[in-house]
Amino acid sequence: MNLFELLFTTKYDDRINSFYSSLEKLITLDYQKLFASFIEKIEERAKNYTKEQKESCDRWVEYGWVPMLPNSEKGDGIAKLAPQTSHEADEFMLSKLDEDGLKLLYTNLKQYIDENELNCITFDNAISCFENEQYTACTLCLFALIDSIFITKQEKNKDVWRKLANKAVETANNYKDVNLAPLKVTYELVRKLFENAEDFSNKYNNKLNRNMISHGMNTRNPDKIDCIKLFVLLYNVLLSFKAGLFSFDN
């Protein structure tokens, strides 16, 4: 029986009930098809977005930047911009780190360092060395501060030594499988920059590496951009702990 027959061959109440019942079935069927199509498109977009996001994250890690700054909005460029070259990544970040951008970064870092009772003298020395173009000394200070964050966040135990950054970040990151792009880049960069230099292997000669520099085994001297990258990494490590994305089960 079609809707026309329902309306004109049955009693009024029965016609109304049957009409709405039939209409409900039609709407439900159409809605289910529409919803299924919608979900399929969302899943496809999510798949593509995740792939693009991963490629973007991998590039940022390769070029040594976490594209999240105090003047950023939800991680400017993380998914939208996958830099094709180191120069492109530097250009994007340095455009946001002019004189005012650096001052804002320092202000936020100073606040977080005070809140976490870290060594403010080391931080002041890092800025002083940076402004006086003593870039190796600056990186030493910044590597030390990043290490100190991970150390001080762990509970001291007489039976177990606290881990340094390269090992501590493995247990501190509670969201390894979550697509929080700035966090992923921060996590991977700490692992990369603090990794064991394999008995000071030659393959680390042209890389920014904490162990190579701390032990005087580097043949490539850090430059101004290396220092800025570490200031940005320091900011994101502190931000990750402040937001609860990094934490230890003490």
Tab-separated table of C-alpha atoms in Angstrom:
chain	number	residue	atom	x	y	z
A	1	MET	CA	0.000	0.000	0.000
A	2	ASN	CA	1.374	3.402	-1.031
A	3	LEU	CA	0.923	6.714	0.808
A	4	PHE	CA	-1.995	7.758	-1.471
A	5	GLU	CA	-3.901	4.548	-0.689
A	6	LEU	CA	-3.177	4.951	3.014
A	7	LEU	CA	-4.639	8.443	3.043
A	8	PHE	CA	-7.844	7.715	1.166
A	9	THR	CA	-8.839	4.083	1.867
A	10	THR	CA	-8.564	3.817	5.676
A	11	LYS	CA	-10.027	5.560	8.696
A	12	TYR	CA	-8.610	8.951	9.607
A	13	ASP	CA	-6.707	7.854	12.762
A	14	ASP	CA	-5.416	4.755	11.034
A	15	ARG	CA	-4.410	6.847	8.023
A	16	ILE	CA	-2.459	9.286	10.193
A	17	ASN	CA	-0.689	6.540	12.142
A	18	SER	CA	0.149	4.562	9.017
A	19	PHE	CA	1.275	7.701	7.204
A	20	TYR	CA	3.733	8.667	9.961
A	21	SER	CA	4.922	5.100	10.291
A	22	SER	CA	5.698	4.890	6.572
A	23	LEU	CA	7.252	8.329	6.550
A	24	GLU	CA	9.408	7.425	9.549
A	25	LYS	CA	10.692	4.341	7.742
A	26	LEU	CA	11.530	6.366	4.642
A	27	ILE	CA	13.300	9.076	6.669
A	28	THR	CA	15.136	6.494	8.784
A	29	LEU	CA	16.330	4.676	5.673
A	30	ASP	CA	17.473	7.886	3.992
A	31	TYR	CA	19.081	9.085	7.222
A	32	GLN	CA	20.967	5.813	7.639
A	33	LYS	CA	22.291	6.044	4.079
A	34	LEU	CA	23.218	9.683	4.546
A	35	PHE	CA	24.863	9.021	7.904
A	36	ALA	CA	26.820	6.051	6.551
A	37	SER	CA	28.042	8.168	3.645
A	38	PHE	CA	28.966	10.973	6.025
A	39	ILE	CA	30.926	8.629	8.320
A	40	GLU	CA	32.717	7.125	5.321
A	41	LYS	CA	33.817	10.580	4.154
A	42	ILE	CA	34.924	11.585	7.660
A	43	GLU	CA	36.968	8.397	8.056
A	44	GLU	CA	38.597	8.955	4.669
A	45	ARG	CA	39.436	12.543	5.537
A	46	ALA	CA	40.754	11.508	8.948
A	47	LYS	CA	42.941	8.872	7.296
A	48	ASN	CA	44.332	11.404	4.845
A	49	TYR	CA	44.737	14.039	7.565
A	50	THR	CA	46.598	11.624	9.826
A	51	LYS	CA	48.920	10.695	6.960
A	52	GLU	CA	49.527	14.357	6.084
A	53	GLN	CA	50.006	15.207	9.740
A	54	LYS	CA	52.559	12.421	10.200
A	55	GLU	CA	54.489	13.542	7.134
A	56	SER	CA	54.417	17.113	8.429
A	57	CYS	CA	55.596	16.036	11.901
A	58	ASP	CA	58.416	13.974	10.420
A	59	ARG	CA	59.611	16.979	8.430
A	60	TRP	CA	59.545	19.306	11.438
A	61	VAL	CA	61.548	16.766	13.444
A	62	GLU	CA	64.039	16.391	10.595
A	63	TYR	CA	64.566	20.150	10.495
A	64	GLY	CA	64.730	20.534	14.281
A	65	TRP	CA	61.721	22.767	14.981
A	66	VAL	CA	58.593	22.458	17.114
A	67	PRO	CA	56.149	24.816	15.361
A	68	MET	CA	54.390	25.883	18.551
A	69	LEU	CA	55.124	29.287	20.063
A	70	PRO	CA	53.447	31.595	22.583
A	71	ASN	CA	52.067	33.591	19.651
A	72	SER	CA	50.910	30.482	17.770
A	73	GLU	CA	47.301	29.428	17.388
A	74	LYS	CA	46.926	25.683	17.972
A	75	GLY	CA	50.273	24.862	16.433
A	76	ASP	CA	50.501	27.086	13.367
A	77	GLY	CA	51.345	25.123	10.278
A	78	ILE	CA	51.626	21.686	11.884
A	79	ALA	CA	49.198	20.035	9.482
A	80	LYS	CA	48.803	22.834	6.953
A	81	LEU	CA	52.494	23.318	6.264
A	82	ALA	CA	54.890	20.464	5.674
A	83	PRO	CA	58.201	22.233	4.940
A	84	GLN	CA	60.000	20.803	1.951
A	85	THR	CA	63.459	22.023	2.968
A	86	SER	CA	65.334	23.091	6.071
A	87	HIS	CA	65.445	26.617	4.679
A	88	GLU	CA	61.654	26.700	4.324
A	89	ALA	CA	61.185	25.511	7.915
A	90	ASP	CA	63.696	28.091	9.206
A	91	GLU	CA	61.998	30.854	7.234
A	92	PHE	CA	58.550	29.969	8.571
A	93	MET	CA	59.652	29.851	12.210
A	94	LEU	CA	61.987	32.833	12.128
A	95	SER	CA	59.193	34.948	10.646
A	96	LYS	CA	57.414	34.450	13.982
A	97	LEU	CA	60.560	34.906	16.056
A	98	ASP	CA	61.471	38.496	15.329
A	99	GLU	CA	62.564	40.743	18.212
A	100	ASP	CA	59.062	40.870	19.707
A	101	GLY	CA	58.534	37.137	19.183
A	102	LEU	CA	61.767	36.300	21.007
A	103	LYS	CA	60.884	38.622	23.895
A	104	LEU	CA	57.511	36.919	24.263
A	105	LEU	CA	59.223	33.514	24.178
A	106	TYR	CA	61.714	34.601	26.877
A	107	THR	CA	58.894	35.973	29.042
A	108	ASN	CA	56.955	32.707	28.888
A	109	LEU	CA	60.080	30.653	29.496
A	110	LYS	CA	61.026	32.767	32.512
A	111	GLN	CA	57.551	32.286	33.974
A	112	TYR	CA	57.602	28.495	33.466
A	113	ILE	CA	61.159	28.204	34.814
A	114	ASP	CA	60.190	30.088	37.979
A	115	GLU	CA	57.043	27.960	38.378
A	116	ASN	CA	59.087	24.764	38.087
A	117	GLU	CA	61.896	26.048	40.317
A	118	LEU	CA	64.519	25.408	37.675
A	119	ASN	CA	67.913	27.092	37.551
A	120	CYS	CA	67.077	30.656	36.500
A	121	ILE	CA	70.786	31.576	36.451
A	122	THR	CA	71.415	28.955	33.769
A	123	PHE	CA	68.515	30.402	31.782
A	124	ASP	CA	69.859	33.951	32.128
A	125	ASN	CA	73.275	32.677	31.029
A	126	ALA	CA	71.697	31.052	27.967
A	127	ILE	CA	70.192	34.394	26.921
A	128	SER	CA	73.414	36.267	27.641
A	129	CYS	CA	75.469	33.779	25.609
A	130	PHE	CA	72.944	33.946	22.769
A	131	GLU	CA	72.998	37.746	22.639
A	132	ASN	CA	76.804	37.732	22.679
A	133	GLU	CA	76.982	35.123	19.902
A	134	GLN	CA	78.483	32.462	22.176
A	135	TYR	CA	76.347	29.804	20.606
A	136	THR	CA	78.096	26.663	21.854
A	137	ALA	CA	77.853	27.917	25.445
A	138	CYS	CA	74.207	28.805	24.843
A	139	THR	CA	73.353	25.288	23.639
A	140	LEU	CA	75.103	23.779	26.661
A	141	CYS	CA	72.889	25.844	28.975
A	142	LEU	CA	69.718	24.941	27.079
A	143	PHE	CA	70.518	21.230	26.912
A	144	ALA	CA	71.150	21.333	30.672
A	145	LEU	CA	67.805	23.017	31.339
A	146	ILE	CA	65.876	20.493	29.240
A	147	ASP	CA	67.645	17.664	31.056
A	148	SER	CA	66.873	19.258	34.419
A	149	ILE	CA	63.132	19.415	33.681
A	150	PHE	CA	62.943	15.659	33.169
A	151	ILE	CA	65.182	14.953	36.162
A	152	THR	CA	63.338	17.187	38.649
A	153	LYS	CA	59.923	15.877	37.556
A	154	GLN	CA	60.919	12.368	38.657
A	155	GLU	CA	60.671	11.370	42.278
A	156	LYS	CA	64.053	10.786	43.881
A	157	ASN	CA	64.564	7.184	44.904
A	158	LYS	CA	67.689	5.908	46.638
A	159	ASP	CA	67.306	2.530	44.917
A	160	VAL	CA	66.779	3.813	41.366
A	161	TRP	CA	68.613	6.659	39.677
A	162	ARG	CA	66.498	9.191	37.857
A	163	LYS	CA	66.667	9.061	34.069
A	164	LEU	CA	68.099	11.728	31.793
A	165	ALA	CA	65.982	13.314	29.077
A	166	ASN	CA	66.628	10.767	26.313
A	167	LYS	CA	65.326	7.896	28.476
A	168	ALA	CA	62.912	9.834	30.672
A	169	VAL	CA	60.884	11.115	27.729
A	170	GLU	CA	59.906	7.530	26.885
A	171	THR	CA	58.054	7.132	30.180
A	172	ALA	CA	56.950	10.766	30.508
A	173	ASN	CA	54.997	10.877	27.251
A	174	ASN	CA	51.502	9.591	28.050
A	175	TYR	CA	50.210	10.124	24.522
A	176	LYS	CA	52.570	8.283	22.167
A	177	ASP	CA	49.655	6.990	20.097
A	178	VAL	CA	47.616	10.189	20.064
A	179	ASN	CA	47.844	12.593	17.146
A	180	LEU	CA	48.728	15.687	19.152
A	181	ALA	CA	51.147	17.059	16.609
A	182	PRO	CA	53.189	19.545	18.722
A	183	LEU	CA	53.584	16.902	21.414
A	184	LYS	CA	54.748	14.304	18.899
A	185	VAL	CA	57.356	16.670	17.457
A	186	THR	CA	58.540	17.634	20.967
A	187	TYR	CA	58.799	13.980	21.971
A	188	GLU	CA	60.707	12.954	18.849
A	189	LEU	CA	63.064	15.936	19.013
A	190	VAL	CA	64.048	15.213	22.623
A	191	ARG	CA	64.792	11.628	21.628
A	192	LYS	CA	66.769	12.769	18.596
A	193	LEU	CA	68.846	15.568	20.161
A	194	PHE	CA	69.622	13.673	23.357
A	195	GLU	CA	70.263	10.265	21.823
A	196	ASN	CA	73.412	8.337	22.593
A	197	ALA	CA	76.106	9.366	20.127
A	198	GLU	CA	77.267	5.736	19.738
A	199	ASP	CA	80.763	6.266	21.108
A	200	PHE	CA	80.841	9.658	19.347
A	201	SER	CA	80.291	8.189	15.897
A	202	ASN	CA	81.223	10.266	12.845
A	203	LYS	CA	77.617	10.149	11.706
A	204	TYR	CA	76.838	12.707	14.415
A	205	ASN	CA	79.503	15.181	13.289
A	206	ASN	CA	77.067	17.345	11.353
A	207	LYS	CA	74.151	16.988	13.754
A	208	LEU	CA	73.081	18.990	16.783
A	209	ASN	CA	73.529	16.449	19.572
A	210	ARG	CA	73.741	16.989	23.312
A	211	ASN	CA	76.390	14.316	23.921
A	212	MET	CA	78.667	15.424	21.114
A	213	ILE	CA	78.621	19.040	22.323
A	214	SER	CA	78.745	18.310	26.071
A	215	HIS	CA	81.828	16.129	25.653
A	216	GLY	CA	83.564	18.414	23.176
A	217	MET	CA	83.371	15.895	20.356
A	218	ASN	CA	81.420	18.022	17.889
A	219	THR	CA	83.102	19.130	14.687
A	220	ARG	CA	80.145	21.279	13.638
A	221	ASN	CA	79.753	24.318	15.864
A	222	PRO	CA	76.206	25.350	16.807
A	223	ASP	CA	74.902	28.541	15.226
A	224	LYS	CA	72.252	31.129	16.042
A	225	ILE	CA	69.402	29.089	14.549
A	226	ASP	CA	70.425	26.003	16.557
A	227	CYS	CA	70.070	28.050	19.733
A	228	ILE	CA	66.660	29.392	18.771
A	229	LYS	CA	65.499	25.846	18.012
A	230	LEU	CA	66.543	24.817	21.530
A	231	PHE	CA	64.783	27.785	23.143
A	232	VAL	CA	61.630	26.684	21.302
A	233	LEU	CA	62.110	23.050	22.334
A	234	LEU	CA	62.620	24.110	25.962
A	235	TYR	CA	59.358	26.069	25.791
A	236	ASN	CA	57.454	23.075	24.399
A	237	VAL	CA	58.868	20.637	26.946
A	238	LEU	CA	57.771	22.964	29.765
A	239	LEU	CA	54.402	23.499	28.083
A	240	SER	CA	53.885	19.733	27.717
A	241	PHE	CA	54.463	19.193	31.440
A	242	LYS	CA	52.280	22.175	32.351
A	243	ALA	CA	49.440	20.807	30.210
A	244	GLY	CA	49.823	17.315	31.690
A	245	LEU	CA	50.847	15.783	28.357
A	246	PHE	CA	54.178	14.814	29.904
A	247	SER	CA	54.143	13.451	33.451
A	248	PHE	CA	55.631	10.729	35.629
A	249	ASP	CA	53.755	8.294	37.862
A	250	ASN	CA	55.802	9.070	40.963
